[in-house]
Short mmCIF file of C-alpha atoms in Angstrom, two decimals:
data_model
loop_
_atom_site.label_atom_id
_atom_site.label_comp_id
_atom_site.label_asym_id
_atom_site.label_seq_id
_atom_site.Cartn_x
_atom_site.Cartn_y
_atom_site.Cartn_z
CA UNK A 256 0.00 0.00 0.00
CA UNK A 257 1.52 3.22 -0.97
CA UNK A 258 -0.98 5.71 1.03
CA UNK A 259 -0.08 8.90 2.59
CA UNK A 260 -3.14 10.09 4.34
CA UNK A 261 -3.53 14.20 5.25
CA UNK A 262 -6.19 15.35 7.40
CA UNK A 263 -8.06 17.90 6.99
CA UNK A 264 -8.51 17.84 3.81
CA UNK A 265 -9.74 21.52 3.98
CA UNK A 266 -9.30 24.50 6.36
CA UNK A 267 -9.72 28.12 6.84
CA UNK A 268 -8.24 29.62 9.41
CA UNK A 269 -7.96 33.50 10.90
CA UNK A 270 -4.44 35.36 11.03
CA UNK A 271 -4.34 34.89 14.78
CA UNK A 272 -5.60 31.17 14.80
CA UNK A 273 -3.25 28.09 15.86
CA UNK A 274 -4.20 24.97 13.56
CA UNK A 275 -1.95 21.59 12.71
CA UNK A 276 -1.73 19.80 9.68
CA UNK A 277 -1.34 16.07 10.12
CA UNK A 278 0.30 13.92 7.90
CA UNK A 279 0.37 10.08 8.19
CA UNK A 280 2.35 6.69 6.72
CA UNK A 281 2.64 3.11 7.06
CA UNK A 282 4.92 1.83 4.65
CA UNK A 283 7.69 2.12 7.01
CA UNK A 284 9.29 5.22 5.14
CA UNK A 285 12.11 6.81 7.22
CA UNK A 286 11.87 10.17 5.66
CA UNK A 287 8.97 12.38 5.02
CA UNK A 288 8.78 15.72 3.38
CA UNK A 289 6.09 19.00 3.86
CA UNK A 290 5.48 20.94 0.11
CA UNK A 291 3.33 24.09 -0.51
CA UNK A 292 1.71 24.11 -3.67
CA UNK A 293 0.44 27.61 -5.11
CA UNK A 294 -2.40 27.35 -8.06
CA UNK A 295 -0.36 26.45 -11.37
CA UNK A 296 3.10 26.09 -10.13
CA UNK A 297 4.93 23.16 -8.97
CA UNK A 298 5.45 22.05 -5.51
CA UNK A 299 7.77 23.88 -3.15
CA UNK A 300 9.73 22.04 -0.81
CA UNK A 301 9.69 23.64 3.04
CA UNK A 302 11.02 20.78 4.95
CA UNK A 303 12.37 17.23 4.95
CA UNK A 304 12.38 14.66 8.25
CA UNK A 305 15.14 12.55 7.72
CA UNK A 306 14.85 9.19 10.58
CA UNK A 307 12.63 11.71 12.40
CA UNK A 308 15.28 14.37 12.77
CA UNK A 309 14.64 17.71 10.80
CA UNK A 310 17.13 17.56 8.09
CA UNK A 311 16.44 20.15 5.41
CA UNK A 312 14.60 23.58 6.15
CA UNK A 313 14.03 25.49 3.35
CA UNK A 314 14.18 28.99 5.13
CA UNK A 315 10.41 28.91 6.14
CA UNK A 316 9.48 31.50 8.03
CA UNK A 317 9.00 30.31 11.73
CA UNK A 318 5.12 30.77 11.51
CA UNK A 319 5.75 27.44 9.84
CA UNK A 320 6.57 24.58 12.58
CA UNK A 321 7.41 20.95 11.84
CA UNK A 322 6.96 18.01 14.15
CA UNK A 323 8.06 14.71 13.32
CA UNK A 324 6.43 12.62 16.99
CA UNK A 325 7.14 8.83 15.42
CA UNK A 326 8.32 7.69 12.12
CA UNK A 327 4.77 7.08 11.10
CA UNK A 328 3.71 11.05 11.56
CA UNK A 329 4.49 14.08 10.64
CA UNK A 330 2.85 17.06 11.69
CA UNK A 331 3.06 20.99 10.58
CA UNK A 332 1.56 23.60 13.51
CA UNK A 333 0.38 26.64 11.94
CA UNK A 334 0.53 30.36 13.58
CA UNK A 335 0.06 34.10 13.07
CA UNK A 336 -0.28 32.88 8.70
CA UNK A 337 -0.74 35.50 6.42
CA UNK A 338 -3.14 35.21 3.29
CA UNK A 339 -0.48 34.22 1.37
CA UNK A 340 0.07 31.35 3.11
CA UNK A 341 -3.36 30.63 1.61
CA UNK A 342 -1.82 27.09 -0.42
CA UNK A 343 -2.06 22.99 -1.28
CA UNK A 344 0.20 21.67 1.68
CA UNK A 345 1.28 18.45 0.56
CA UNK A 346 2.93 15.77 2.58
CA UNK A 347 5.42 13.03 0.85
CA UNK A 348 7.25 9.97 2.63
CA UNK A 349 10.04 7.97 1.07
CA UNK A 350 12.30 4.77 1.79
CA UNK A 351 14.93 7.02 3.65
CA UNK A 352 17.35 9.58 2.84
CA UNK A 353 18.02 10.08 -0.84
CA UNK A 354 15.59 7.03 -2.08
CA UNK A 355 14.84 7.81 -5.32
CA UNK A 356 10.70 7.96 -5.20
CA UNK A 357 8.29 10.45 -2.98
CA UNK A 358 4.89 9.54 -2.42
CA UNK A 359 2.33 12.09 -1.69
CA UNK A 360 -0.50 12.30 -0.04
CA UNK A 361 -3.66 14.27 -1.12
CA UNK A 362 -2.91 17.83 0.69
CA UNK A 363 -5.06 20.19 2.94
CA UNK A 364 -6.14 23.31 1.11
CA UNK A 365 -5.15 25.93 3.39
CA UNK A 366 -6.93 29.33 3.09
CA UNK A 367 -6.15 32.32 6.00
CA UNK A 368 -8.57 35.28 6.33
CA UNK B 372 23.11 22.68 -11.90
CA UNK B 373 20.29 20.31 -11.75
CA UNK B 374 17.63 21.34 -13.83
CA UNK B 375 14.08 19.83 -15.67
CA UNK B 376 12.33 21.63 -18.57
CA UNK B 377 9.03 21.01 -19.41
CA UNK B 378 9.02 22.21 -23.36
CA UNK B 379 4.67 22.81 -23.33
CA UNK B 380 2.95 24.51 -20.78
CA UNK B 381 -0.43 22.79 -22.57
CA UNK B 382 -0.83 20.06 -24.68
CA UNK B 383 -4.51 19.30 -26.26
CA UNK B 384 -5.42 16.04 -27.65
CA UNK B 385 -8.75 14.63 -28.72
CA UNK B 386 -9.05 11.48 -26.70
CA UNK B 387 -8.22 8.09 -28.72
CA UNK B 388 -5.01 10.10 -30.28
CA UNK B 389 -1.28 9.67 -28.57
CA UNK B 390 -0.18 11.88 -26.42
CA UNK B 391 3.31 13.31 -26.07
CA UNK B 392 4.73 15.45 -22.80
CA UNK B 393 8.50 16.71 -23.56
CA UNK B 394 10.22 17.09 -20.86
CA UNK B 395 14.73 17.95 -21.11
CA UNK B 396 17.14 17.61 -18.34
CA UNK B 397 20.17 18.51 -17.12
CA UNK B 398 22.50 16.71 -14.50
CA UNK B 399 26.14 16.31 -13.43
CA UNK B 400 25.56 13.40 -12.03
CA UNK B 401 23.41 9.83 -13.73
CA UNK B 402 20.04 11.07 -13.02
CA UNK B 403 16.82 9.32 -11.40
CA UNK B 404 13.86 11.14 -13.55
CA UNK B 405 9.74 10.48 -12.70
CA UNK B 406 6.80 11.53 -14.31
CA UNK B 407 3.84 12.52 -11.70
CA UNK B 408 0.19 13.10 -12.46
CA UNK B 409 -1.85 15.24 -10.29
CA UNK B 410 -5.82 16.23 -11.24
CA UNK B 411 -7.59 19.18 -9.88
CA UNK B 412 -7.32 19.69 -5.83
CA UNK B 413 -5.39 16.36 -5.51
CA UNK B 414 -1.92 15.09 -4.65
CA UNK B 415 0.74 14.14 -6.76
CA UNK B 416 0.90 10.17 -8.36
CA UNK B 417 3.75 8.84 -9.47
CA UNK B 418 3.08 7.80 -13.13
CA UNK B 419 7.06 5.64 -13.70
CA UNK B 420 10.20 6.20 -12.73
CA UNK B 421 13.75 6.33 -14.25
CA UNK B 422 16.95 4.97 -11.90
CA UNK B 423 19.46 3.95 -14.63
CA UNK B 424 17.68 0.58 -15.72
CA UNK B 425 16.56 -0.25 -18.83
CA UNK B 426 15.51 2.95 -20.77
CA UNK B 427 12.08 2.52 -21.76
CA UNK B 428 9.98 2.63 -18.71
CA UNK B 429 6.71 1.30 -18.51
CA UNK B 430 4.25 3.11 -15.70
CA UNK B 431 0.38 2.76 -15.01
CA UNK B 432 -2.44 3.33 -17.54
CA UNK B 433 -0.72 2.84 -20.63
CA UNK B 434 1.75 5.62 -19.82
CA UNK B 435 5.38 4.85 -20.65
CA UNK B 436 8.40 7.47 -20.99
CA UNK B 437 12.26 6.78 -22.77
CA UNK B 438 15.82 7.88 -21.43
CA UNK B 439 17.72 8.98 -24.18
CA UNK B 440 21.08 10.47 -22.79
CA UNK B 441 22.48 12.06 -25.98
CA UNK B 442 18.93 14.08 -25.80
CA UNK B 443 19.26 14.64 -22.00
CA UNK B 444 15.42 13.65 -23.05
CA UNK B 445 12.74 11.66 -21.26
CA UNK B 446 9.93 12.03 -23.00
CA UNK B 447 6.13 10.44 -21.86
CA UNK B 448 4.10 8.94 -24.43
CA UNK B 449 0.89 7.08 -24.52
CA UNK B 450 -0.55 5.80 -27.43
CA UNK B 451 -4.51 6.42 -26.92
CA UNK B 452 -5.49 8.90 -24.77
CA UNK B 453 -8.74 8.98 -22.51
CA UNK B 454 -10.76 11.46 -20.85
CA UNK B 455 -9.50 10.78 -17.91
CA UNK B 456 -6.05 11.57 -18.48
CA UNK B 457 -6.84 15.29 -18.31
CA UNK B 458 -4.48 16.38 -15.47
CA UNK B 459 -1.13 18.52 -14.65
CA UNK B 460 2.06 16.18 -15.77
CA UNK B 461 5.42 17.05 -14.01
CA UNK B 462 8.38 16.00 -14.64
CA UNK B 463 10.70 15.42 -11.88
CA UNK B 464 14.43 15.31 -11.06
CA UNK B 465 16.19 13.48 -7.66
CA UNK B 466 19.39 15.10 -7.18
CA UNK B 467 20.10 12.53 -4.96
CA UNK B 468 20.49 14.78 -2.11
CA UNK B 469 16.16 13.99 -0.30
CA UNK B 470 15.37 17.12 -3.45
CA UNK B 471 13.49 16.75 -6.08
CA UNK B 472 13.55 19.46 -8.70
CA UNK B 473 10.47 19.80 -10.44
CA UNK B 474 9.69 21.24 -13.99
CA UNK B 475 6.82 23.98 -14.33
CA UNK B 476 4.20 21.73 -15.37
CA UNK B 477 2.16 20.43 -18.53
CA UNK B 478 -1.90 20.84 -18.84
CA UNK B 479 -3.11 18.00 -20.57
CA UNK B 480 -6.38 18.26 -21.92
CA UNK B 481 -8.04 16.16 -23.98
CA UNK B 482 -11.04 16.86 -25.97
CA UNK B 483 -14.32 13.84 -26.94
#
């Protein structure tokens, strides 16, 4: 089974909210990867858990916070976003550190008033 | 530098015809290469991949692509397209460092 699930799979939040993003595997994949996605451009990588360790941060700003609890979740805690942040946040797992293939899941449309 | 180019931001087909997605690259180093699908408001699906095995690579629903490294090509073909192929196409460079490098897209839409 190559399934990433992402829950929700919408949300609208406020400027001054706090909301999560969860992202989940269980094909045993040791590194797993959060993307924006803006409407008719490719992904954008923001960061990579490598063996649950952050490994790669693409300079997101710090509004943006990663949490990588167990190998099998990754999670992205949301604060203070402006409407620009308004995106497809994709989630992608992958064998381990520089396997060749990403899976993704579905993504959470994001959209901040 | 690592980089993918996707030579057609659209491509429009009437369904039954082939389809053809161009896609160049260039690498310093032997290059893994994938071809991803992704319809409206969903994720990315990884249509084949390319890791230095044979060079024609077959993927899922009659989609196959060929390395040709005097083209830096690797072009995805599929010989009768359907409806439901309408969809974004990227293709997609591992630099072998957990990045992939993406090309801007191709809109393939496909007419009855």
């Amino acid at each position: 089974d190559t399934e990433v699930t992402q829950t929700p799979k919408h949300l609208v939040m406020g400027m001054t909210n706090k909301k999560s993003l969860k992202c989940e595997q269980h094909m045993g994949h040791r590194a797993m990867y959060w993307y924006k996605q803006k409407a008719k451009k490719p992904p954008e990588l923001m960061f990579v858990y490598s063996y649950e360790k952050l490994s790669i941060n693409e300079s997101v700003p710090s509004r943006f916070s990663p949490e990588c609890p167990n190998s099998s979740l990754l999670n992205l805690h949301l604060h203070a976003l402006q409407p620009e942040d308004s995106a497809l946040y994709l989630c992608a797992s992958s064998q381990g550190r520089n396997a060749y293939e990403q899976y993704f899941g579905p993504g959470t449309r994001l959209t901040v008033t | 530098a690592q980089s993918v180019t996707q030579l057609d931001s659209h491509v429009s087909v009437s369904e039954g015809t082939p389809v053809l997605l161009r896609c160049n690259y260039s690498s310093s180093y032997s290059p893994s290469l994938f071809w991803y699908v992704q319809h409206p408001n969903k994720g990315l699906q990884l249509l084949l991949k390319y890791t230095s095995a044979a060079t024609l690579v077959k993927g899922i629903n009659g989609f196959e692509a060929e390395f040709k490294k005097s083209e830096t090509s690797f072009h995805l073909t599929k010989p009768s397209a359907h409806m439901s192929d309408a969809a974004e196409y990227f293709c997609v460079l591992n630099t072998g460092f957990q990045k992939l490098v993406f090309g801007t897209g191709t809109r393939l839409l496909v007419s009855p």
